[in-house]
Amino acid sequence: MQIFLARNNVQAGPYTLDQLNIMLTSGEVQLDDLIWHEGLDQWQRVGNLTNNQAFYRPAASHIVTPEVNDSIINNVTIFPEDDSADASKDNKSVSLDRLYGKPERSKDTNKSTKADMTTNRQYKPTGNVSLNKSGATKAASDKVVGDVVLAPIMSRLLATAIDWLLLIIAFLPLFMAINKLGGFPTNLASMDQMLAFSLNLAEKIPQSTQLISNVMLFGLVIIQLLFIVLRGQSIGKVITGIRVVDQTTHRLPSFFRLVIMRTILLVLIYLPFFTTFISAILLAVNYYLASKSPKNIGWHDRLAKTLVVKADSSQLIKESKIK
């Protein structure tokens, strides 16, 4: 079986079934890439044929052996630097080695474009080179788990800092009003004293100030929840380009894990210590554990069975239900 692949209107192949599965496992071929082989009526998304798994087992009706249909496979985009004599002549030469991260082969002007394509059949891809959708190779320092790239610890720290800063901004009108009234006294020894002081303070703060802070806080919570439920990202994670995914499927986690375990429960843990160093200690422990883990898993992730990865649109595709 001769299998052809395409990404960003650029085509590569043919490959064998074994080569395709190796590249799916290593991440060189992505589920959003296009695939065609004899037996398929048209180009299809790889994930649609593999049920969004990193392994392709073609249906029996798709395994046929006639000659490859040139009218389907010959739509090849030319790289600007591929300006050899063959490219000018046939207008369909392309560096297929470059497309899927293979070492460049020496050019042989005696070979036709079609012969150049078929030489890929014997290629055995390695797992240390992969292309993303923009055509750039992943950085050598990236940690890759299956088909996802783990988010750097610094990106996660920055995302958390942005989320906390937004929360502080929401409370800012109240903080400013309290500061004008003299701030919190340091001699409150019991909870009853703190409660009595808070009630007295609430009466002194202008209602307009309280309303502004409440609207800002409510709006922030609603927006954060929408991003988290729909995209697995807080506002900070959207800005830094990272996302929370399920440890097993590498897709959006279930509502329970994402919202209840990883959002509401964590808020309940951190909120009482919002203005103390205890919250900073809890965060430090989480990111220390993540930095020592092969999969960057902190106690937040262990609690919810999640990973924090670089965001990719394929992670938003829901798993097909097996009938």
Short mmCIF file of C-alpha atoms in Angstrom, two decimals:
data_model
loop_
_atom_site.label_atom_id
_atom_site.label_comp_id
_atom_site.label_asym_id
_atom_site.label_seq_id
_atom_site.Cartn_x
_atom_site.Cartn_y
_atom_site.Cartn_z
CA MET A 1 0.00 0.00 0.00
CA GLN A 2 1.34 3.41 -1.01
CA ILE A 3 0.29 6.13 1.45
CA PHE A 4 0.55 9.86 0.68
CA LEU A 5 0.46 12.62 3.29
CA ALA A 6 -0.13 16.37 3.02
CA ARG A 7 0.24 19.35 5.33
CA ASN A 8 -0.28 23.05 4.56
CA ASN A 9 -0.95 22.19 0.87
CA VAL A 10 2.41 20.39 0.63
CA GLN A 11 2.49 16.66 -0.11
CA ALA A 12 4.89 13.84 0.82
CA GLY A 13 5.07 10.15 0.06
CA PRO A 14 4.56 7.44 -0.75
CA TYR A 15 5.09 5.72 2.62
CA THR A 16 4.37 2.20 3.78
CA LEU A 17 1.82 1.47 6.52
CA ASP A 18 4.64 0.64 8.95
CA GLN A 19 6.38 3.95 8.22
CA LEU A 20 3.13 5.85 8.77
CA ASN A 21 2.55 4.22 12.15
CA ILE A 22 6.13 4.93 13.22
CA MET A 23 5.70 8.60 12.30
CA LEU A 24 2.33 8.74 14.09
CA THR A 25 3.91 7.33 17.25
CA SER A 26 6.87 9.73 17.13
CA GLY A 27 4.66 12.74 16.44
CA GLU A 28 6.09 13.46 12.98
CA VAL A 29 2.66 12.88 11.48
CA GLN A 30 -0.14 14.73 13.25
CA LEU A 31 -3.80 13.82 13.45
CA ASP A 32 -4.71 17.02 11.58
CA ASP A 33 -2.52 16.07 8.57
CA LEU A 34 -4.23 14.80 5.42
CA ILE A 35 -3.87 11.25 4.08
CA TRP A 36 -4.70 9.49 0.82
CA HIS A 37 -4.10 5.99 -0.49
CA GLU A 38 -5.75 3.78 -3.07
CA GLY A 39 -9.22 2.88 -1.84
CA LEU A 40 -10.03 6.35 -0.51
CA ASP A 41 -12.25 8.60 -2.61
CA GLN A 42 -10.52 11.80 -1.45
CA TRP A 43 -7.96 13.25 0.96
CA GLN A 44 -9.04 12.74 4.55
CA ARG A 45 -7.86 13.90 7.96
CA VAL A 46 -5.57 11.30 9.55
CA GLY A 47 -7.43 11.41 12.87
CA ASN A 48 -10.73 10.62 11.15
CA LEU A 49 -9.29 7.34 9.86
CA THR A 50 -7.44 6.42 13.09
CA ASN A 51 -10.29 7.35 15.45
CA ASN A 52 -7.92 10.04 16.81
CA GLN A 53 -5.38 7.40 17.85
CA ALA A 54 -1.68 7.33 16.94
CA PHE A 55 -2.06 4.08 14.97
CA TYR A 56 -3.66 3.36 11.60
CA ARG A 57 -5.18 0.02 10.71
CA PRO A 58 -6.95 0.45 7.34
CA ALA A 59 -10.30 -1.19 6.79
CA ALA A 60 -10.29 -4.22 4.53
CA SER A 61 -12.21 -2.32 1.88
CA HIS A 62 -9.37 0.23 1.68
CA ILE A 63 -6.59 -2.31 1.03
CA VAL A 64 -6.21 -2.50 -2.76
CA THR A 65 -3.20 -2.72 -5.02
CA PRO A 66 -3.89 -0.93 -8.36
CA GLU A 67 -1.62 1.76 -9.77
CA VAL A 68 -1.61 5.06 -7.90
CA ASN A 69 -3.98 7.65 -9.37
CA ASP A 70 -1.70 10.48 -10.54
CA SER A 71 -4.61 12.91 -10.87
CA ILE A 72 -5.05 12.81 -7.09
CA ILE A 73 -1.45 12.78 -5.83
CA ASN A 74 0.19 15.27 -8.20
CA ASN A 75 -1.02 18.47 -6.52
CA VAL A 76 2.35 19.39 -4.99
CA THR A 77 3.46 22.81 -3.76
CA ILE A 78 6.96 24.03 -4.73
CA PHE A 79 9.32 25.47 -2.13
CA PRO A 80 10.90 28.73 -3.41
CA GLU A 81 14.42 27.36 -3.10
CA ASP A 82 13.59 24.20 -5.07
CA ASP A 83 14.41 25.86 -8.39
CA SER A 84 16.24 23.02 -10.08
CA ALA A 85 15.89 22.21 -13.75
CA ASP A 86 13.42 19.45 -12.93
CA ALA A 87 11.27 21.90 -10.97
CA SER A 88 11.13 24.30 -13.89
CA LYS A 89 10.30 21.51 -16.27
CA ASP A 90 7.58 19.67 -14.37
CA ASN A 91 6.41 22.44 -12.01
CA LYS A 92 5.87 19.88 -9.25
CA SER A 93 9.24 19.23 -7.61
CA VAL A 94 9.35 19.63 -3.84
CA SER A 95 11.82 18.85 -1.11
CA LEU A 96 9.93 15.99 0.48
CA ASP A 97 12.83 15.35 2.83
CA ARG A 98 12.38 18.84 4.27
CA LEU A 99 8.61 18.45 4.58
CA TYR A 100 8.77 15.64 7.17
CA GLY A 101 12.11 16.46 8.76
CA LYS A 102 14.37 14.01 6.90
CA PRO A 103 18.02 14.68 6.00
CA GLU A 104 18.37 16.35 2.61
CA ARG A 105 19.42 13.97 -0.18
CA SER A 106 21.78 14.95 -2.93
CA LYS A 107 19.92 16.08 -6.05
CA ASP A 108 20.10 13.92 -9.18
CA THR A 109 18.94 15.80 -12.25
CA ASN A 110 18.57 12.53 -14.17
CA LYS A 111 15.70 11.46 -11.94
CA SER A 112 12.18 12.54 -12.67
CA THR A 113 9.94 14.07 -10.03
CA LYS A 114 7.93 10.89 -9.77
CA ALA A 115 11.05 8.79 -9.20
CA ASP A 116 12.11 11.25 -6.52
CA MET A 117 8.83 10.72 -4.71
CA THR A 118 9.04 6.94 -4.73
CA THR A 119 12.49 6.93 -3.12
CA ASN A 120 10.77 7.79 0.16
CA ARG A 121 9.42 4.25 0.47
CA GLN A 122 12.54 2.94 2.17
CA TYR A 123 12.82 5.83 4.62
CA LYS A 124 12.76 4.86 8.30
CA PRO A 125 11.89 8.03 10.25
CA THR A 126 13.56 8.84 13.54
CA GLY A 127 11.65 10.05 16.58
CA ASN A 128 13.75 13.11 17.33
CA VAL A 129 12.60 15.33 14.45
CA SER A 130 9.07 16.63 14.00
CA LEU A 131 7.28 19.50 12.29
CA ASN A 132 4.48 21.57 13.72
CA LYS A 133 1.81 23.18 11.54
CA SER A 134 3.88 26.28 10.92
CA GLY A 135 6.65 24.13 9.44
CA ALA A 136 9.22 24.83 12.18
CA THR A 137 10.89 22.04 14.14
CA LYS A 138 10.26 21.73 17.86
CA ALA A 139 12.93 23.20 20.08
CA ALA A 140 15.45 20.69 21.38
CA SER A 141 14.60 21.66 24.98
CA ASP A 142 10.89 20.83 24.57
CA LYS A 143 9.58 17.83 26.48
CA VAL A 144 7.34 15.76 24.22
CA VAL A 145 4.81 13.20 25.46
CA GLY A 146 3.09 11.38 22.61
CA ASP A 147 1.50 14.02 20.39
CA VAL A 148 1.77 16.94 22.85
CA VAL A 149 4.58 19.28 23.92
CA LEU A 150 4.72 19.93 27.66
CA ALA A 151 4.41 23.55 28.74
CA PRO A 152 7.65 25.01 30.16
CA ILE A 153 7.57 25.68 33.91
CA MET A 154 8.23 29.39 33.31
CA SER A 155 5.17 29.63 31.02
CA ARG A 156 3.05 28.07 33.75
CA LEU A 157 4.44 30.46 36.37
CA LEU A 158 3.74 33.43 34.11
CA ALA A 159 0.17 32.23 33.45
CA THR A 160 -0.45 31.90 37.21
CA ALA A 161 1.01 35.35 37.85
CA ILE A 162 -1.32 36.87 35.22
CA ASP A 163 -4.38 35.17 36.75
CA TRP A 164 -3.48 36.38 40.25
CA LEU A 165 -2.82 39.89 38.96
CA LEU A 166 -6.28 39.97 37.37
CA LEU A 167 -7.80 38.86 40.68
CA ILE A 168 -5.95 41.62 42.55
CA ILE A 169 -7.18 44.17 40.00
CA ALA A 170 -10.77 43.01 40.60
CA PHE A 171 -10.35 43.66 44.34
CA LEU A 172 -8.41 46.89 43.82
CA PRO A 173 -11.34 49.31 44.43
CA LEU A 174 -11.99 47.63 47.80
CA PHE A 175 -8.30 47.61 48.74
CA MET A 176 -8.04 51.32 47.98
CA ALA A 177 -11.18 52.11 50.00
CA ILE A 178 -9.94 50.08 52.98
CA ASN A 179 -6.56 51.79 52.80
CA LYS A 180 -8.26 55.21 52.98
CA LEU A 181 -10.10 54.07 56.12
CA GLY A 182 -6.85 53.11 57.82
CA GLY A 183 -6.43 49.52 56.65
CA PHE A 184 -6.74 46.35 58.70
CA PRO A 185 -5.63 46.55 62.34
CA THR A 186 -3.00 44.07 63.47
CA ASN A 187 -4.42 43.48 66.96
CA LEU A 188 -7.43 41.37 66.00
CA ALA A 189 -6.94 38.23 68.08
CA SER A 190 -10.11 36.22 67.38
CA MET A 191 -12.45 35.41 64.53
CA ASP A 192 -15.27 37.29 66.28
CA GLN A 193 -13.18 40.46 66.35
CA MET A 194 -12.28 40.07 62.67
CA LEU A 195 -15.93 39.48 61.72
CA ALA A 196 -17.10 42.50 63.72
CA PHE A 197 -14.42 44.69 62.14
CA SER A 198 -15.30 43.48 58.63
CA LEU A 199 -19.01 44.25 59.12
CA ASN A 200 -18.16 47.71 60.45
CA LEU A 201 -15.80 48.28 57.52
CA ALA A 202 -18.45 47.22 55.00
CA GLU A 203 -20.78 49.90 56.34
CA LYS A 204 -18.15 52.59 55.85
CA ILE A 205 -17.13 51.65 52.29
CA PRO A 206 -19.29 53.46 49.69
CA GLN A 207 -21.82 51.21 47.98
CA SER A 208 -20.62 52.39 44.57
CA THR A 209 -17.12 51.13 45.37
CA GLN A 210 -18.48 47.78 46.51
CA LEU A 211 -20.63 47.53 43.37
CA ILE A 212 -17.69 48.25 41.03
CA SER A 213 -15.51 45.64 42.75
CA ASN A 214 -18.31 43.05 42.73
CA VAL A 215 -18.98 43.60 39.01
CA MET A 216 -15.27 43.32 38.19
CA LEU A 217 -14.91 40.16 40.27
CA PHE A 218 -18.08 38.55 38.86
CA GLY A 219 -17.08 39.38 35.29
CA LEU A 220 -13.59 37.94 35.81
CA VAL A 221 -14.99 34.70 37.28
CA ILE A 222 -17.46 34.24 34.39
CA ILE A 223 -14.82 34.87 31.71
CA GLN A 224 -12.32 32.56 33.42
CA LEU A 225 -14.88 29.77 33.69
CA LEU A 226 -15.88 30.11 30.03
CA PHE A 227 -12.27 29.83 28.88
CA ILE A 228 -11.60 26.91 31.23
CA VAL A 229 -14.70 24.92 30.23
CA LEU A 230 -14.46 25.55 26.48
CA ARG A 231 -10.68 25.62 25.96
CA GLY A 232 -9.00 24.21 29.10
CA GLN A 233 -7.30 27.58 29.58
CA SER A 234 -7.50 30.40 32.08
CA ILE A 235 -6.87 33.90 30.75
CA GLY A 236 -3.23 33.57 31.82
CA LYS A 237 -2.88 30.30 29.90
CA VAL A 238 -4.50 31.84 26.81
CA ILE A 239 -1.92 34.64 26.88
CA THR A 240 1.02 32.25 27.37
CA GLY A 241 -0.25 29.68 24.82
CA ILE A 242 -0.62 26.68 27.14
CA ARG A 243 -3.54 24.41 28.02
CA VAL A 244 -4.67 21.76 30.51
CA VAL A 245 -5.34 18.32 28.96
CA ASP A 246 -6.18 14.85 30.21
CA GLN A 247 -3.12 12.74 31.03
CA THR A 248 -4.39 9.78 28.99
CA THR A 249 -6.26 11.18 25.98
CA HIS A 250 -4.35 14.48 25.60
CA ARG A 251 -7.73 16.13 24.96
CA LEU A 252 -9.82 18.42 27.19
CA PRO A 253 -10.39 16.75 30.58
CA SER A 254 -13.85 15.93 31.84
CA PHE A 255 -15.89 18.75 33.40
CA PHE A 256 -15.39 17.21 36.85
CA ARG A 257 -11.59 17.11 36.57
CA LEU A 258 -11.24 20.45 34.84
CA VAL A 259 -13.74 22.59 36.74
CA ILE A 260 -14.42 20.85 40.05
CA MET A 261 -11.01 19.32 40.86
CA ARG A 262 -8.61 21.69 39.15
CA THR A 263 -10.50 24.99 39.45
CA ILE A 264 -13.06 25.18 42.26
CA LEU A 265 -11.17 22.91 44.66
CA LEU A 266 -7.90 24.78 44.10
CA VAL A 267 -9.65 28.12 44.63
CA LEU A 268 -11.05 26.84 47.93
CA ILE A 269 -7.56 25.73 48.97
CA TYR A 270 -5.77 28.95 47.99
CA LEU A 271 -8.37 31.65 48.72
CA PRO A 272 -8.08 31.57 52.56
CA PHE A 273 -4.33 32.20 52.16
CA PHE A 274 -4.69 34.74 49.35
CA THR A 275 -2.95 37.55 51.27
CA THR A 276 -0.38 35.36 53.07
CA PHE A 277 2.87 33.61 52.19
CA ILE A 278 1.18 30.21 52.57
CA SER A 279 -0.33 30.50 49.09
CA ALA A 280 3.12 31.24 47.65
CA ILE A 281 4.51 28.18 49.44
CA LEU A 282 1.77 25.94 48.02
CA LEU A 283 2.49 27.25 44.52
CA ALA A 284 6.23 26.80 44.99
CA VAL A 285 5.72 23.17 46.03
CA ASN A 286 3.54 22.54 42.96
CA TYR A 287 6.08 23.94 40.50
CA TYR A 288 9.04 22.31 42.27
CA LEU A 289 7.36 18.90 41.92
CA ALA A 290 6.57 19.69 38.29
CA SER A 291 10.18 20.64 37.54
CA LYS A 292 11.36 17.29 38.94
CA SER A 293 8.75 15.22 37.09
CA PRO A 294 9.42 13.74 33.61
CA LYS A 295 5.96 14.96 32.56
CA ASN A 296 6.03 18.28 34.48
CA ILE A 297 3.36 16.99 36.85
CA GLY A 298 2.84 19.00 40.04
CA TRP A 299 0.39 18.31 42.85
CA HIS A 300 -2.31 20.22 40.95
CA ASP A 301 -1.94 17.73 38.07
CA ARG A 302 -1.79 14.69 40.34
CA LEU A 303 -5.01 15.83 41.99
CA ALA A 304 -6.89 16.22 38.69
CA LYS A 305 -4.91 13.70 36.54
CA THR A 306 -4.03 16.37 34.00
CA LEU A 307 -1.07 17.69 32.01
CA VAL A 308 -0.23 21.28 31.12
CA VAL A 309 0.93 21.44 27.50
CA LYS A 310 1.52 23.89 24.68
CA ALA A 311 -1.88 24.68 23.20
CA ASP A 312 -2.80 23.10 19.87
CA SER A 313 -6.15 23.11 18.09
CA SER A 314 -6.15 19.30 17.81
CA GLN A 315 -6.51 19.07 21.62
CA LEU A 316 -10.00 20.60 21.34
CA ILE A 317 -11.27 17.81 19.06
CA LYS A 318 -13.60 15.55 20.99
CA GLU A 319 -12.91 11.82 21.03
CA SER A 320 -15.17 9.86 18.71
CA LYS A 321 -17.55 7.61 20.59
CA ILE A 322 -17.07 3.92 19.76
CA LYS A 323 -20.37 2.38 18.85
#
